[in-house]
């Protein structure tokens, strides 16, 4: 495993990253199952799969007392930990740390300044001690001062070359096959699917159409401020090192209302950062369903919940039992986690 990922305190890093307001931002989208076949073949038979299928059939059947008009069939999905993995730390942070190392080659003076010195030295304790201010500096250096087109190109290049430290595969291989099938199943039944993530919107837009079949206009994420300018005769939008919107926790319902304008009837998440989105989707009249991906499979993926500093699942897990939300036991409910298994 490369030394740059050997951070024993990396969870401390992400507890701050999840809160820092400067977060801005390949498998193929699955094919819809043919009529009469299992639309969710990577899911084991059980209560969760039955609940999903029953819900979709009820809301999509014309003439049913539970029928929901297609324009109201809105489904929202968290990304990190829900559609792809998020360990040992959020993949966007891996991108930012790799960018720091590249920039230090062009500007060796960075190696003598914090927080870059800690990143380049691989000193986990010093890096963790920098807190949110240091993390904001890292993200500001790597995510701002670029046009959106240049940043898009950097993300695409990184995804094409970077490898996950545990699996030694592209990060976009760490997408959950059962969730790809669920996205396709919902769309085949008239749902419009959105990603609503605390991750950076500009980090997600370059690849989600190819990976999830979700276009840029159906992606809601955290964002920094931008500015329009004319560069010669070329109009550009430049990314600035200032916060505009943080799409996490209570920010998720706000973002859904702002950018979708309709309340979802289906929502999927995996952590306490998704709690308010799940509440917004389900605490209302009519047919509604919430899904929580519970990471219980240490062998095929990871096992974590209440004590994790990455994707902590505590309050939302308690509320799931009170609200009759569906909790996916990854180890027992999924035949396959990743398509490469």
XYZ file of C-alpha atoms in Angstrom:
341
model
C 0.000 0.000 0.000
C 1.457 3.403 -0.895
C 2.731 5.400 2.069
C 0.523 8.342 1.177
C -2.517 6.395 2.389
C -0.941 5.126 5.616
C -2.740 7.609 7.877
C -3.716 5.908 11.164
C -5.600 9.042 12.227
C -7.365 9.624 8.910
C -10.770 9.236 10.574
C -10.030 12.314 12.619
C -9.387 14.129 9.375
C -12.772 13.259 7.988
C -14.731 14.142 11.084
C -13.553 17.666 10.314
C -13.947 17.308 6.556
C -17.557 16.294 6.921
C -18.215 19.598 8.645
C -15.930 21.887 6.707
C -17.900 24.166 4.451
C -15.372 24.193 1.642
C -16.263 20.781 0.215
C -17.086 21.561 -3.371
C -17.157 18.852 -4.989
C -15.810 3.248 -14.508
C -18.743 1.214 -14.193
C -21.415 1.606 -16.845
C -24.979 2.594 -15.969
C -26.969 -0.642 -15.651
C -29.475 -1.856 -18.180
C -33.114 -2.234 -17.201
C -34.082 -5.863 -16.614
C -36.289 -7.483 -19.222
C -39.942 -8.042 -18.385
C -40.472 -11.043 -16.114
C -36.911 -11.066 -14.791
C -35.672 -10.056 -11.361
C -34.996 -6.280 -11.483
C -32.741 -6.527 -8.413
C -30.646 -9.673 -9.003
C -27.845 -8.641 -6.629
C -30.290 -8.401 -3.706
C -31.080 -11.433 -1.566
C -34.731 -12.252 -1.020
C -35.906 -10.756 2.238
C -37.857 -8.002 3.937
C -35.900 -5.087 2.433
C -36.087 -6.284 -1.169
C -39.777 -7.121 -0.758
C -40.475 -3.676 0.691
C -38.765 -1.943 -2.249
C -40.573 -3.985 -4.908
C -43.925 -3.653 -3.180
C -43.520 0.111 -2.839
C -42.565 0.588 -6.493
C -45.427 -1.586 -7.713
C -47.955 0.293 -5.569
C -46.981 3.784 -6.678
C -46.500 2.900 -10.365
C -49.722 0.952 -10.945
C -52.342 3.114 -12.625
C -55.728 2.741 -11.009
C -54.173 1.727 -7.708
C -55.306 3.725 -4.654
C -51.585 4.237 -3.962
C -50.742 5.484 -7.464
C -48.353 8.444 -7.607
C -48.199 10.594 -10.738
C -44.861 10.274 -12.580
C -43.961 13.921 -11.980
C -44.108 13.252 -8.230
C -42.032 10.078 -8.324
C -38.865 11.742 -7.031
C -36.079 9.629 -5.541
C -33.028 11.128 -3.839
C -29.788 9.290 -3.036
C -26.829 10.238 -0.929
C -23.539 9.342 -2.635
C -20.665 8.622 -0.213
C -21.418 5.357 1.574
C -24.769 4.968 -0.205
C -23.909 4.597 -3.896
C -20.156 4.025 -3.544
C -17.747 3.357 -0.687
C -16.400 6.082 1.591
C -13.589 4.333 3.470
C -10.806 4.692 4.531
C -11.735 8.331 3.846
C -14.007 10.165 1.436
C -12.732 9.801 -2.099
C -12.833 13.529 -2.708
C -10.259 14.002 0.059
C -8.009 11.450 -1.649
C -8.284 13.589 -4.774
C -7.414 16.762 -2.835
C -4.384 15.182 -1.146
C -3.055 13.915 -4.470
C -3.498 17.401 -5.927
C -1.434 18.873 -3.063
C 1.425 16.520 -3.858
C 1.322 17.433 -7.539
C 1.283 21.159 -6.814
C 4.228 20.826 -4.438
C 6.326 19.477 -7.295
C 5.719 22.725 -9.165
C 6.121 24.873 -6.031
C 8.614 23.238 -3.609
C 8.078 26.078 -1.112
C 4.736 24.478 -0.209
C 6.637 21.722 1.546
C 7.658 24.203 4.258
C 4.153 25.570 4.933
C 1.254 24.112 6.869
C -1.006 22.334 6.175
C 0.912 21.259 3.083
C 3.979 20.253 5.094
C 1.953 17.694 7.048
C 0.322 16.344 3.891
C 3.651 15.943 2.127
C 5.420 14.463 5.148
C 2.617 12.003 5.798
C 2.532 13.046 9.471
C -0.994 12.016 10.526
C -0.917 13.574 13.981
C 0.130 16.999 12.721
C -2.392 16.828 9.899
C -5.224 15.874 12.252
C -4.239 18.697 14.617
C -4.730 21.282 11.861
C -8.489 20.830 12.205
C -11.102 22.344 9.926
C -9.039 25.431 9.126
C -6.228 23.292 7.725
C -8.662 21.118 5.803
C -10.275 24.233 4.337
C -6.831 25.400 3.219
C -6.192 22.074 1.517
C -9.513 22.167 -0.314
C -9.113 25.836 -1.160
C -5.743 25.224 -2.758
C -6.905 22.228 -4.768
C -10.487 23.235 -5.652
C -10.325 26.991 -6.288
C -8.576 29.324 -8.729
C -9.586 27.155 -11.684
C -12.265 27.404 -14.312
C -14.981 24.811 -13.966
C -13.757 23.254 -17.220
C -10.193 22.929 -15.905
C -11.422 21.424 -12.639
C -13.616 18.982 -14.565
C -10.566 17.853 -16.543
C -8.540 17.371 -13.354
C -11.238 15.201 -11.788
C -11.527 13.058 -14.907
C -7.758 12.607 -15.127
C -7.514 11.652 -11.462
C -10.319 9.104 -11.692
C -8.635 7.565 -14.732
C -5.333 7.052 -12.900
C -5.915 6.898 -9.127
C -6.325 3.575 -7.363
C -8.084 2.764 -4.114
C -5.527 1.794 -1.406
C -7.269 -1.419 -0.332
C -8.636 -2.783 -3.604
C -6.063 -1.338 -6.032
C -8.858 -0.498 -8.457
C -10.217 2.787 -9.860
C -12.424 4.572 -7.364
C -15.381 4.305 -9.718
C -15.134 0.507 -9.397
C -16.142 0.930 -5.754
C -19.770 1.529 -6.756
C -22.394 -0.734 -5.175
C -23.896 -3.038 -7.787
C -27.207 -3.458 -5.890
C -27.674 0.305 -5.830
C -27.002 0.579 -9.562
C -29.790 -1.942 -10.056
C -32.073 0.035 -7.751
C -31.472 3.248 -9.671
C -32.320 1.498 -12.941
C -35.390 -0.179 -11.437
C -36.791 3.111 -10.184
C -36.190 4.866 -13.494
C -37.835 1.983 -15.376
C -40.915 2.665 -13.250
C -41.154 6.371 -13.913
C -39.002 7.761 -11.116
C -36.629 10.661 -11.591
C -33.432 9.942 -9.638
C -31.244 12.586 -8.004
C -27.986 12.535 -6.089
C -28.076 14.738 -2.980
C -24.615 14.643 -1.438
C -22.360 16.530 0.947
C -19.627 16.030 -1.631
C -18.669 18.763 -4.048
C -21.017 19.278 -6.965
C -18.137 20.015 -9.342
C -16.335 16.868 -8.191
C -19.411 14.721 -8.925
C -20.648 16.164 -12.211
C -17.815 14.873 -14.446
C -18.523 11.169 -13.894
C -22.011 10.480 -12.543
C -23.759 10.267 -15.900
C -21.451 7.454 -17.009
C -21.444 5.680 -13.650
C -25.010 6.146 -12.357
C -26.914 7.352 -15.395
C -27.645 10.616 -13.551
C -27.103 13.841 -15.554
C -25.450 16.967 -14.084
C -28.717 18.820 -13.616
C -29.930 16.051 -11.261
C -26.926 16.330 -8.939
C -27.123 18.447 -5.781
C -23.946 18.930 -3.762
C -21.884 21.296 -1.679
C -20.498 24.216 -3.636
C -18.101 27.111 -3.450
C -18.751 30.507 -4.909
C -17.953 31.107 -8.563
C -17.440 34.151 -10.742
C -18.079 34.815 -14.414
C -15.439 36.645 -16.455
C -14.294 37.086 -20.042
C -10.836 35.743 -20.768
C -10.005 37.366 -24.075
C -13.067 36.415 -26.091
C -13.745 33.293 -24.050
C -16.412 33.333 -21.314
C -15.365 31.339 -18.250
C -16.672 30.547 -14.783
C -13.952 30.501 -12.146
C -14.092 28.650 -8.830
C -13.461 30.858 -5.776
C -12.179 29.833 -2.314
C -15.421 30.848 -0.599
C -18.386 28.821 0.620
C -21.735 29.070 -1.129
C -23.754 26.055 0.053
C -23.126 22.992 2.253
C -25.371 20.109 1.245
C -25.228 18.032 4.417
C -27.550 17.386 7.349
C -30.354 19.986 7.369
C -28.854 21.452 4.204
C -30.119 18.465 2.216
C -33.860 19.230 2.489
C -33.046 22.873 1.791
C -31.112 21.874 -1.328
C -33.881 19.540 -2.475
C -36.447 22.289 -2.116
C -34.214 24.838 -3.846
C -33.081 22.766 -6.805
C -35.833 20.168 -7.307
C -38.893 22.006 -6.034
C -40.687 18.742 -5.277
C -40.617 16.599 -2.174
C -39.172 13.110 -2.752
C -41.235 10.035 -1.958
C -38.120 7.827 -1.844
C -34.794 8.618 -0.215
C -31.677 6.552 0.468
C -28.748 7.355 2.742
C -26.261 5.715 5.074
C -25.346 8.161 7.820
C -26.563 10.796 10.253
C -25.760 13.369 7.572
C -28.753 11.961 5.674
C -31.191 12.011 8.595
C -32.980 15.219 7.659
C -33.302 14.154 4.018
C -34.932 10.892 5.117
C -37.282 12.813 7.408
C -38.197 15.267 4.638
C -38.973 12.425 2.252
C -41.040 10.263 4.592
C -42.786 12.370 7.227
C -45.793 13.223 5.117
C -48.966 11.864 3.584
C -49.094 9.119 0.986
C -46.749 6.361 -0.078
C -43.145 6.977 1.002
C -40.042 4.889 1.569
C -36.677 5.511 3.217
C -33.664 3.238 2.833
C -30.509 3.186 4.967
C -27.404 1.312 3.779
C -25.864 -0.224 6.912
C -22.227 -1.199 6.411
C -21.987 -4.618 8.068
C -19.628 -6.504 5.753
C -15.991 -6.183 6.841
C -14.897 -8.929 4.454
C -16.298 -7.574 1.182
C -16.371 -3.891 2.143
C -16.316 -2.430 5.705
C -18.290 -2.762 8.929
C -18.961 0.467 10.823
C -21.758 2.605 12.224
C -22.089 4.486 15.534
C -18.412 4.965 16.386
C -17.114 5.799 12.917
C -15.708 9.236 12.109
C -16.519 8.567 8.444
C -20.176 7.991 7.659
C -21.294 7.745 11.291
C -24.685 6.051 11.564
C -26.153 6.630 15.017
C -29.192 8.899 15.304
C -30.534 7.840 11.907
C -30.233 4.165 12.877
C -32.269 4.789 16.012
C -34.890 6.716 14.082
C -35.142 3.980 11.450
C -36.694 1.654 14.005
C -39.233 4.276 15.059
C -40.171 5.297 11.513
C -40.243 1.864 9.876
C -37.456 2.839 7.522
C -35.810 -0.009 5.631
C -32.256 -0.800 6.804
C -30.072 -2.686 4.333
C -27.832 -5.205 6.088
C -25.032 -5.193 3.525
C -23.668 -8.577 4.589
C -26.996 -10.391 4.446
C -29.130 -8.405 2.001
C -26.645 -8.133 -0.863
C -25.468 -11.121 -2.906
C -22.869 -8.883 -4.524
C -21.347 -5.628 -3.273
C -19.113 -4.675 -6.216
C -19.443 -5.781 -9.819
C -15.815 -6.998 -9.861
C -16.416 -9.658 -7.186
